[in-house]
Amino acid sequence: MADRITLRVTRYRPESDTEPAAREYEIPLRKEWSVLDGLNHIKDHLDGTLSYRWSCRMGVCGSCGMTVDGEPKLTCATFLSDHAPGPVRVEPLSNFPVVRDLVVDIGDFMRKLPRVKPWLIRSEQEAPAEGEYPQLPAERAEYEQFSMCINCMLCYAACPVYALDQEFLGPAAIALAQRYNLDSRDRGASERMDVLSEAEGIWACTFVGECSAVCPKDVDPAGSIQRYKFTAAMESLKTLLLPRGMR
Amino acid sequence: MRGMTLSHDVLIVGGGGAGVRAAIAVAEDDPRLSVAIVSKVYPMRSHTVSAEGGAAGVIRSDDSLDEHAYDTVSGGEWLCAQDAVEAFVKEAPEELLRLEHWGCPWSREPDGRVAVRPFGGMKKMRTWFAADKTGFHLLHTLFQTSLRYERIARYDEWYVTKLLVDDGRVAGVVAIELMSGRIEAITAKAVILCTGGCGQVYPFTTNAAIKTGDGMGLAYRAGAPLKDMEFVQYHPTGLPFTGILITEAARAEGGWLINKDGHRYLQDYDLGTPSPKPVLRSMELGPRDRLSQAFVKEVEKGRTVDTPYGPVVHLDLRHLGEKVIDARLPFVRELCRSYENIDPVRELIPVRPVVHYMMGGIHTDIHGATPLPGLFAAGEAACVSVNGANRLGSNSLPELLVFGARAGRAAASFASGAQGAGTTARPAVRALVEDERRRLERDLLHRDDGKEPISAIREEMRATMEESTGIYRSGSALAKAADRLGVLQERFRSARLEDRSRTFNTELVAALELSFMLDVAESIVHCALLREESRGAHQRVDFPARDDHRFLANSLIYRDADGARRVEYPPVTITRWPPGERVYGR
Ligand SMILES: Cc1cc2nc3c(=O)[nH]c(=O)nc-3n(C[C@H](O)[C@H](O)[C@H](O)COP(=O)(O)OP(=O)(O)OC[C@H]3O[C@@H](n4cnc5c(N)ncnc54)[C@H](O)[C@@H]3O)c2cc1C
Ligand code: SF4
Ligand code: FES
């Protein structure tokens, strides 16, 4: 293994640059180093002006998503040695406005989150003193996968529908709605129906499956969307076929 | 938007577990109050997200509040405020159940009840868990629940640089909006600091990059005292190089710590005798301070394994089998595979002690109030003290909830009561804001005569802390460290920023964080130097015994307006558990 590697990093500062441009940095190549370790080396030793987000460096806070050699990745869980001999291209996530360098604006997602009502809905809230709502391990397993999302936005960066239509709720938001819909303690599926069933909800998805392919936490948002389409189709059938009281 | 006043009744700095819990408490307590969370990262990115093992709260019929309290007090080597511990153990189960009602996916028993697991230093099984991603689920549940309350305003990715103090009380903060770089005052009748810990003052830590002790620095500079800062917890099992945590739950599920000879060495340190199944309060389930100290002794005996990243011992999970590991410790397996290229199902995990948790913090009473009127604190940034000289694993997450909620309620009643009255937009406040703006713009961002980069100063600070305030400390090393930190403070004043941009200037943030860390480091070293005894996580080789006569007392460090430091020692609050011997494994 060579002992140096080049990172080709996209730089963009809105005050001084008219458009993004790549800049190369040569850094040591160590077998333990993630792409994020490489960026930190640049920031601490070569160029203090490089901006990017990170925090946990253990794949759980969701801050460090970037495009590495063309693919959306968590940079703290992507290793330089897997991209040797380089140069390794590091770019901001696609489909989001770039704020600066590798930092993108995810405000759109943050505004969509409350729309899917990602909280447990009950007709009445019992007092904690009355004890837990029972849930069998199998019932927990029903929604567990969809509860693992770290909001890293890799799926939005990979989604061809979101690329064309920013109104689309998008993979993670829909998976989160499903996380609550499928929770045996929740009674709110009907309240989430409207937003999920509108044109920009589940129906916008053309099932390309890119979101699930890039998801670092195996959330399978595409699966959640498919599953919800089926539920929604059944619901609308029921509306057509059944008298009100039986829906 | 400049010139528009940003103003709230209660302002919470920090969107981790403590901050979000406090915000919900304010919103529920008094719907008329305006409440906001300011956070330097989006709330769900806060460090709480990395907590793995679990959250303690008495729930089983064979357990009792008194036992949880005793485990906590003895684990903390009698430095805990016992009135706070009593409130804590009583309210923890209620808070954990509330979180269950909000949707937290706690792991379950076959009959549908919430499951509990053993944990270090705990005599009974009382640690609730969501596999080994407890903090992740806890924080996302809290944050998502907070979205129901439209009244909770948020300043996401705003960095707080200063507390505004006028006429002896808190009047709000100054903060930078990272996206635009604008500097604004956010005024408030009450401020709650929920800014988390400060592991980043050390080179080798489990803590995320954002854990830089900002809130401790903010309070200290505003004249509020910090408490018990010398008590820094080393967790016995971090991965070498990255410092990523392998949760104590791995030992609770039955994992063994072995030295280079395959020997379960903890039996040599008065921690019990080995048995194949885990025994509570014994061996691998002893307290963290004792386990980390045993590691140092093993290094001295030459019984550890050398690696490029220092000596290690091994954590052996192989006998648990793939099924248990995948069901109970999936994240441990994922982390080992990604960051060490090993599979714990078949291989030994190399581990070494790593800086993990700050027992000390901003001094508060049991309602989260600091001595500075209008200022409250909760979570790892605060020191009530529930954790004393050594925190037990899985006590921090319930602490965030219990004292986050308490601080929220106390701040709400402060803001709506007579104490909250009066204006926060006085001319004196405006002058303070202008001063701070000038400091940030002229003295930092546009300084022309800067000399060295901040990373060099940061590295030296970290090395200084590791050498002086590690697992074992000595008076001479601490005195030297105090001098070096003084020099580093000086050097920081002439540090150089390359980045002059307003937009998302992470170098400016790093500089401000470093300056808070230098203050925090100084308080740790100073208090460690003055505490001439050994207790819990504070072990002095020159004062190896516990000294209840002189030091059954909390340390309170103040920085006065003229910059002078002062340390006071109020006695520990003892209610029902007089100081005794800490017994593990016998
Ligand atoms: C790897 C790991 C595993 C752990 N596992 C467990 C466990 O299993 N059980 C347990 O009980 N405890 C555990 N702990 C401890 C526990 O996770 C922490 O003590 C706790 O999460 C701290 O929460 P907090 O709300 O106080 O702060 P944090 O979650 O750290 O949040 C701090 C907040 O303050 C904000 N902030 C800080 N400074 C500023 C500023 N200047 N301006 C604006 N905002 C600011 C940040 O943006 C963030 O939102 C673990 C700790 C680690 C490191
Ligand atoms: S679904 Fe997966 S890729 Fe999308 S935000 Fe969540 S964790 Fe990231
Ligand atoms: S830094 Fe947290 S996910 Fe990468």
mmCIF file of C-alpha atoms in Angstrom, chain A:
data_model
loop_
_atom_site.group_PDB
_atom_site.id
_atom_site.type_symbol
_atom_site.label_atom_id
_atom_site.label_comp_id
_atom_site.label_asym_id
_atom_site.label_seq_id
_atom_site.Cartn_x
_atom_site.Cartn_y
_atom_site.Cartn_z
ATOM 1 C CA MET A 1 0.000 0.000 0.000
ATOM 2 C CA ALA A 2 1.361 3.410 -0.943
ATOM 3 C CA ASP A 3 1.831 5.670 2.004
ATOM 4 C CA ARG A 4 0.196 8.772 0.549
ATOM 5 C CA ILE A 5 -3.111 9.415 -1.148
ATOM 6 C CA THR A 6 -4.694 12.409 -2.799
ATOM 7 C CA LEU A 7 -8.136 13.726 -1.893
ATOM 8 C CA ARG A 8 -9.826 15.828 -4.551
ATOM 9 C CA VAL A 9 -12.187 17.938 -2.498
ATOM 10 C CA THR A 10 -14.896 20.262 -3.749
ATOM 11 C CA ARG A 11 -14.454 23.783 -2.422
ATOM 12 C CA TYR A 12 -17.036 26.523 -2.558
ATOM 13 C CA ARG A 13 -17.297 29.753 -0.620
ATOM 14 C CA PRO A 14 -20.304 31.808 -1.628
ATOM 15 C CA GLU A 15 -18.657 35.145 -0.774
ATOM 16 C CA SER A 16 -15.698 34.655 -3.082
ATOM 17 C CA ASP A 17 -16.416 31.819 -5.514
ATOM 18 C CA THR A 18 -18.839 31.932 -8.415
ATOM 19 C CA GLU A 19 -18.964 28.164 -8.629
ATOM 20 C CA PRO A 20 -17.584 25.083 -6.870
ATOM 21 C CA ALA A 21 -14.116 23.904 -7.848
ATOM 22 C CA ALA A 22 -12.022 20.903 -6.885
ATOM 23 C CA ARG A 23 -8.852 21.246 -4.906
ATOM 24 C CA GLU A 24 -6.310 18.495 -4.296
ATOM 25 C CA TYR A 25 -4.653 17.632 -1.004
ATOM 26 C CA GLU A 26 -2.068 14.932 -0.511
ATOM 27 C CA ILE A 27 -2.334 13.205 2.844
ATOM 28 C CA PRO A 28 -0.853 10.153 4.570
ATOM 29 C CA LEU A 29 -2.636 6.887 3.836
ATOM 30 C CA ARG A 30 -3.093 4.865 7.001
ATOM 31 C CA LYS A 31 -5.039 1.658 7.031
ATOM 32 C CA GLU A 32 -7.274 2.712 9.945
ATOM 33 C CA TRP A 33 -8.158 6.072 8.453
ATOM 34 C CA SER A 34 -11.654 6.847 7.312
ATOM 35 C CA VAL A 35 -12.280 9.527 4.699
ATOM 36 C CA LEU A 36 -13.300 11.721 7.639
ATOM 37 C CA ASP A 37 -9.893 11.177 9.289
ATOM 38 C CA GLY A 38 -8.398 12.361 6.013
ATOM 39 C CA LEU A 39 -10.513 15.532 6.030
ATOM 40 C CA ASN A 40 -9.586 16.172 9.657
ATOM 41 C CA HIS A 41 -5.928 15.836 8.739
ATOM 42 C CA ILE A 42 -6.397 18.457 6.028
ATOM 43 C CA LYS A 43 -8.254 20.785 8.361
ATOM 44 C CA ASP A 44 -5.714 20.509 11.190
ATOM 45 C CA HIS A 45 -2.510 20.484 9.171
ATOM 46 C CA LEU A 46 -2.987 21.681 5.612
ATOM 47 C CA ASP A 47 -5.921 24.028 5.224
ATOM 48 C CA GLY A 48 -7.957 25.374 8.129
ATOM 49 C CA THR A 49 -10.566 26.854 5.814
ATOM 50 C CA LEU A 50 -12.167 23.578 4.741
ATOM 51 C CA SER A 51 -15.726 23.239 6.094
ATOM 52 C CA TYR A 52 -17.717 20.027 6.618
ATOM 53 C CA ARG A 53 -19.896 18.537 9.336
ATOM 54 C CA TRP A 54 -19.045 15.665 11.637
ATOM 55 C CA SER A 55 -19.399 14.652 15.256
ATOM 56 C CA CYS A 56 -19.671 11.069 16.508
ATOM 57 C CA ARG A 57 -17.173 9.447 14.078
ATOM 58 C CA MET A 58 -18.952 6.125 14.758
ATOM 59 C CA GLY A 59 -21.754 6.086 12.200
ATOM 60 C CA VAL A 60 -24.635 7.077 14.429
ATOM 61 C CA CYS A 61 -25.093 10.869 14.502
ATOM 62 C CA GLY A 62 -25.768 11.182 10.775
ATOM 63 C CA SER A 63 -23.721 14.372 10.259
ATOM 64 C CA CYS A 64 -20.982 13.344 7.882
ATOM 65 C CA GLY A 65 -22.725 12.323 4.666
ATOM 66 C CA MET A 66 -20.831 13.330 1.503
ATOM 67 C CA THR A 67 -20.337 12.024 -2.003
ATOM 68 C CA VAL A 68 -17.236 9.849 -2.123
ATOM 69 C CA ASP A 69 -16.086 8.787 -5.595
ATOM 70 C CA GLY A 70 -19.575 9.466 -6.878
ATOM 71 C CA GLU A 71 -21.535 7.646 -4.181
ATOM 72 C CA PRO A 72 -23.345 9.009 -1.131
ATOM 73 C CA LYS A 73 -21.471 7.763 1.938
ATOM 74 C CA LEU A 74 -20.957 8.333 5.640
ATOM 75 C CA THR A 75 -17.366 9.540 5.552
ATOM 76 C CA CYS A 76 -16.664 8.256 9.065
ATOM 77 C CA ALA A 77 -17.553 4.733 7.956
ATOM 78 C CA THR A 78 -15.824 4.838 4.556
ATOM 79 C CA PHE A 79 -12.153 3.934 4.562
ATOM 80 C CA LEU A 80 -9.440 5.510 2.481
ATOM 81 C CA SER A 81 -7.779 2.169 1.836
ATOM 82 C CA ASP A 82 -10.917 0.999 0.032
ATOM 83 C CA HIS A 83 -10.470 3.919 -2.347
ATOM 84 C CA ALA A 84 -6.737 3.563 -2.911
ATOM 85 C CA PRO A 85 -4.750 4.419 -4.938
ATOM 86 C CA GLY A 86 -6.933 7.494 -5.411
ATOM 87 C CA PRO A 87 -7.323 10.304 -6.062
ATOM 88 C CA VAL A 88 -10.476 10.104 -3.974
ATOM 89 C CA ARG A 89 -13.192 12.539 -4.984
ATOM 90 C CA VAL A 90 -15.018 14.094 -2.023
ATOM 91 C CA GLU A 91 -18.032 16.226 -2.925
ATOM 92 C CA PRO A 92 -21.108 17.506 -1.108
ATOM 93 C CA LEU A 93 -24.276 15.376 -1.161
ATOM 94 C CA SER A 94 -26.298 15.767 -4.364
ATOM 95 C CA ASN A 95 -29.843 17.106 -4.498
ATOM 96 C CA PHE A 96 -29.307 19.650 -1.718
ATOM 97 C CA PRO A 97 -28.314 23.314 -1.998
ATOM 98 C CA VAL A 98 -24.635 23.709 -1.112
ATOM 99 C CA VAL A 99 -24.011 26.138 1.735
ATOM 100 C CA ARG A 100 -20.262 25.995 1.536
ATOM 101 C CA ASP A 101 -17.580 23.429 0.651
ATOM 102 C CA LEU A 102 -18.994 20.069 1.786
ATOM 103 C CA VAL A 103 -21.857 21.489 3.854
ATOM 104 C CA VAL A 104 -25.365 21.212 2.382
ATOM 105 C CA ASP A 105 -28.671 22.715 3.477
ATOM 106 C CA ILE A 106 -31.040 20.038 4.836
ATOM 107 C CA GLY A 107 -33.663 22.518 6.027
ATOM 108 C CA ASP A 108 -36.154 21.047 3.566
ATOM 109 C CA PHE A 109 -36.027 17.668 5.313
ATOM 110 C CA MET A 110 -36.237 19.238 8.760
ATOM 111 C CA ARG A 111 -39.415 21.030 7.686
ATOM 112 C CA LYS A 112 -40.921 17.832 6.295
ATOM 113 C CA LEU A 113 -40.311 15.833 9.476
ATOM 114 C CA PRO A 114 -43.181 17.180 11.603
ATOM 115 C CA ARG A 115 -45.594 16.776 8.671
ATOM 116 C CA VAL A 116 -45.510 12.975 8.996
ATOM 117 C CA LYS A 117 -46.309 13.232 12.741
ATOM 118 C CA PRO A 118 -43.375 11.157 13.924
ATOM 119 C CA TRP A 119 -44.634 10.607 17.449
ATOM 120 C CA LEU A 120 -46.774 8.018 19.162
ATOM 121 C CA ILE A 121 -50.452 8.869 18.782
ATOM 122 C CA ARG A 122 -52.983 7.465 21.269
ATOM 123 C CA SER A 123 -56.561 8.445 21.869
ATOM 124 C CA GLU A 124 -55.582 9.199 25.425
ATOM 125 C CA GLN A 125 -52.190 9.365 27.098
ATOM 126 C CA GLU A 126 -52.014 7.132 30.148
ATOM 127 C CA ALA A 127 -50.044 8.185 33.211
ATOM 128 C CA PRO A 128 -46.618 6.575 33.523
ATOM 129 C CA ALA A 129 -47.644 5.201 36.914
ATOM 130 C CA GLU A 130 -49.978 2.788 35.129
ATOM 131 C CA GLY A 131 -46.980 0.979 33.681
ATOM 132 C CA GLU A 132 -45.678 0.300 30.221
ATOM 133 C CA TYR A 133 -47.768 -0.375 27.156
ATOM 134 C CA PRO A 134 -46.987 -4.051 26.628
ATOM 135 C CA GLN A 135 -45.240 -4.948 23.384
ATOM 136 C CA LEU A 136 -44.168 -8.444 22.405
ATOM 137 C CA PRO A 137 -40.674 -8.877 20.930
ATOM 138 C CA ALA A 138 -42.318 -9.868 17.648
ATOM 139 C CA GLU A 139 -44.396 -6.665 17.640
ATOM 140 C CA ARG A 140 -41.260 -4.630 18.273
ATOM 141 C CA ALA A 141 -39.533 -6.414 15.420
ATOM 142 C CA GLU A 142 -42.315 -5.245 13.061
ATOM 143 C CA TYR A 143 -41.080 -1.636 13.065
ATOM 144 C CA GLU A 144 -37.522 -1.980 14.377
ATOM 145 C CA GLN A 145 -35.840 -1.686 10.990
ATOM 146 C CA PHE A 146 -37.634 1.587 10.228
ATOM 147 C CA SER A 147 -36.660 2.982 13.622
ATOM 148 C CA MET A 148 -32.944 2.751 12.809
ATOM 149 C CA CYS A 149 -32.771 5.830 10.558
ATOM 150 C CA ILE A 150 -30.051 8.320 11.520
ATOM 151 C CA ASN A 151 -31.317 11.091 9.182
ATOM 152 C CA CYS A 152 -28.063 11.077 7.263
ATOM 153 C CA MET A 153 -29.744 12.102 4.005
ATOM 154 C CA LEU A 154 -27.827 9.660 1.825
ATOM 155 C CA CYS A 155 -31.123 8.319 0.513
ATOM 156 C CA TYR A 156 -32.288 11.788 -0.571
ATOM 157 C CA ALA A 157 -28.986 12.299 -2.328
ATOM 158 C CA ALA A 158 -29.520 9.031 -4.218
ATOM 159 C CA CYS A 159 -33.216 9.476 -4.974
ATOM 160 C CA PRO A 160 -33.966 10.335 -8.644
ATOM 161 C CA VAL A 161 -37.495 11.447 -7.779
ATOM 162 C CA TYR A 162 -36.311 13.919 -5.129
ATOM 163 C CA ALA A 163 -33.799 15.206 -7.664
ATOM 164 C CA LEU A 164 -36.662 16.249 -9.932
ATOM 165 C CA ASP A 165 -39.302 17.143 -7.374
ATOM 166 C CA GLN A 166 -38.277 18.643 -4.064
ATOM 167 C CA GLU A 167 -41.881 18.464 -2.896
ATOM 168 C CA PHE A 168 -41.555 14.674 -2.619
ATOM 169 C CA LEU A 169 -41.606 13.709 1.075
ATOM 170 C CA GLY A 170 -38.728 11.379 0.402
ATOM 171 C CA PRO A 171 -37.453 8.041 1.669
ATOM 172 C CA ALA A 172 -36.474 8.760 5.277
ATOM 173 C CA ALA A 173 -39.597 10.769 6.119
ATOM 174 C CA ILE A 174 -41.872 8.063 4.744
ATOM 175 C CA ALA A 175 -39.905 5.313 6.513
ATOM 176 C CA LEU A 176 -40.307 7.262 9.745
ATOM 177 C CA ALA A 177 -44.064 7.541 9.287
ATOM 178 C CA GLN A 178 -44.128 3.793 8.751
ATOM 179 C CA ARG A 179 -42.011 3.296 11.872
ATOM 180 C CA TYR A 180 -44.899 4.728 13.896
ATOM 181 C CA ASN A 181 -47.686 3.236 11.775
ATOM 182 C CA LEU A 182 -46.309 -0.242 12.380
ATOM 183 C CA ASP A 183 -45.743 0.243 16.121
ATOM 184 C CA SER A 184 -48.349 -1.838 17.991
ATOM 185 C CA ARG A 185 -48.702 0.986 20.539
ATOM 186 C CA ASP A 186 -49.627 3.606 17.950
ATOM 187 C CA ARG A 187 -53.142 4.562 16.879
ATOM 188 C CA GLY A 188 -52.252 7.344 14.472
ATOM 189 C CA ALA A 189 -52.058 5.643 11.077
ATOM 190 C CA SER A 190 -55.196 7.367 9.840
ATOM 191 C CA GLU A 191 -53.844 10.789 10.835
ATOM 192 C CA ARG A 192 -50.703 10.167 8.799
ATOM 193 C CA MET A 193 -52.676 8.911 5.812
ATOM 194 C CA ASP A 194 -53.409 12.313 4.281
ATOM 195 C CA VAL A 195 -49.859 13.503 3.998
ATOM 196 C CA LEU A 196 -48.551 10.130 2.851
ATOM 197 C CA SER A 197 -51.253 9.682 0.235
ATOM 198 C CA GLU A 198 -51.002 13.073 -1.404
ATOM 199 C CA ALA A 199 -49.295 13.316 -4.771
ATOM 200 C CA GLU A 200 -45.933 14.167 -3.202
ATOM 201 C CA GLY A 201 -46.254 11.365 -0.659
ATOM 202 C CA ILE A 202 -45.755 7.707 -1.454
ATOM 203 C CA TRP A 203 -47.235 7.826 -4.938
ATOM 204 C CA ALA A 204 -44.432 9.992 -6.250
ATOM 205 C CA CYS A 205 -41.982 7.137 -5.699
ATOM 206 C CA THR A 206 -41.248 5.187 -8.863
ATOM 207 C CA PHE A 207 -39.521 2.398 -6.948
ATOM 208 C CA VAL A 208 -36.009 2.727 -8.206
ATOM 209 C CA GLY A 209 -34.699 1.375 -4.896
ATOM 210 C CA GLU A 210 -31.573 3.542 -4.892
ATOM 211 C CA CYS A 211 -32.441 4.774 -1.401
ATOM 212 C CA SER A 212 -32.273 1.325 0.137
ATOM 213 C CA ALA A 213 -29.091 0.527 -1.755
ATOM 214 C CA VAL A 214 -27.200 3.478 -0.247
ATOM 215 C CA CYS A 215 -28.685 3.385 3.269
ATOM 216 C CA PRO A 216 -25.876 2.721 5.765
ATOM 217 C CA LYS A 217 -28.284 1.451 8.434
ATOM 218 C CA ASP A 218 -30.319 -1.050 6.362
ATOM 219 C CA VAL A 219 -33.500 0.888 6.994
ATOM 220 C CA ASP A 220 -34.910 -0.126 3.602
ATOM 221 C CA PRO A 221 -36.962 2.997 2.947
ATOM 222 C CA ALA A 222 -37.947 1.641 -0.479
ATOM 223 C CA GLY A 223 -39.491 -1.376 1.216
ATOM 224 C CA SER A 224 -41.395 0.881 3.586
ATOM 225 C CA ILE A 225 -42.806 2.859 0.677
ATOM 226 C CA GLN A 226 -43.849 -0.257 -1.220
ATOM 227 C CA ARG A 227 -45.490 -1.627 1.861
ATOM 228 C CA TYR A 228 -47.367 1.592 2.457
ATOM 229 C CA LYS A 229 -48.564 1.738 -1.136
ATOM 230 C CA PHE A 230 -50.173 -1.607 -0.562
ATOM 231 C CA THR A 231 -51.797 -0.442 2.688
ATOM 232 C CA ALA A 232 -53.019 2.746 1.077
ATOM 233 C CA ALA A 233 -54.423 0.858 -1.900
ATOM 234 C CA MET A 234 -56.306 -1.456 0.434
ATOM 235 C CA GLU A 235 -57.616 1.522 2.365
ATOM 236 C CA SER A 236 -58.941 3.232 -0.734
ATOM 237 C CA LEU A 237 -60.501 -0.051 -1.863
ATOM 238 C CA LYS A 238 -62.194 -0.277 1.517
ATOM 239 C CA THR A 239 -63.499 3.243 1.101
ATOM 240 C CA LEU A 240 -64.991 2.260 -2.217
ATOM 241 C CA LEU A 241 -66.434 -1.063 -1.190
ATOM 242 C CA LEU A 242 -67.398 -0.951 2.452
ATOM 243 C CA PRO A 243 -70.156 0.975 4.135
ATOM 244 C CA ARG A 244 -68.779 3.661 6.476
ATOM 245 C CA GLY A 245 -69.115 1.864 9.778
ATOM 246 C CA MET A 246 -66.973 -1.076 8.667
ATOM 247 C CA ARG A 247 -63.885 0.727 7.392
#
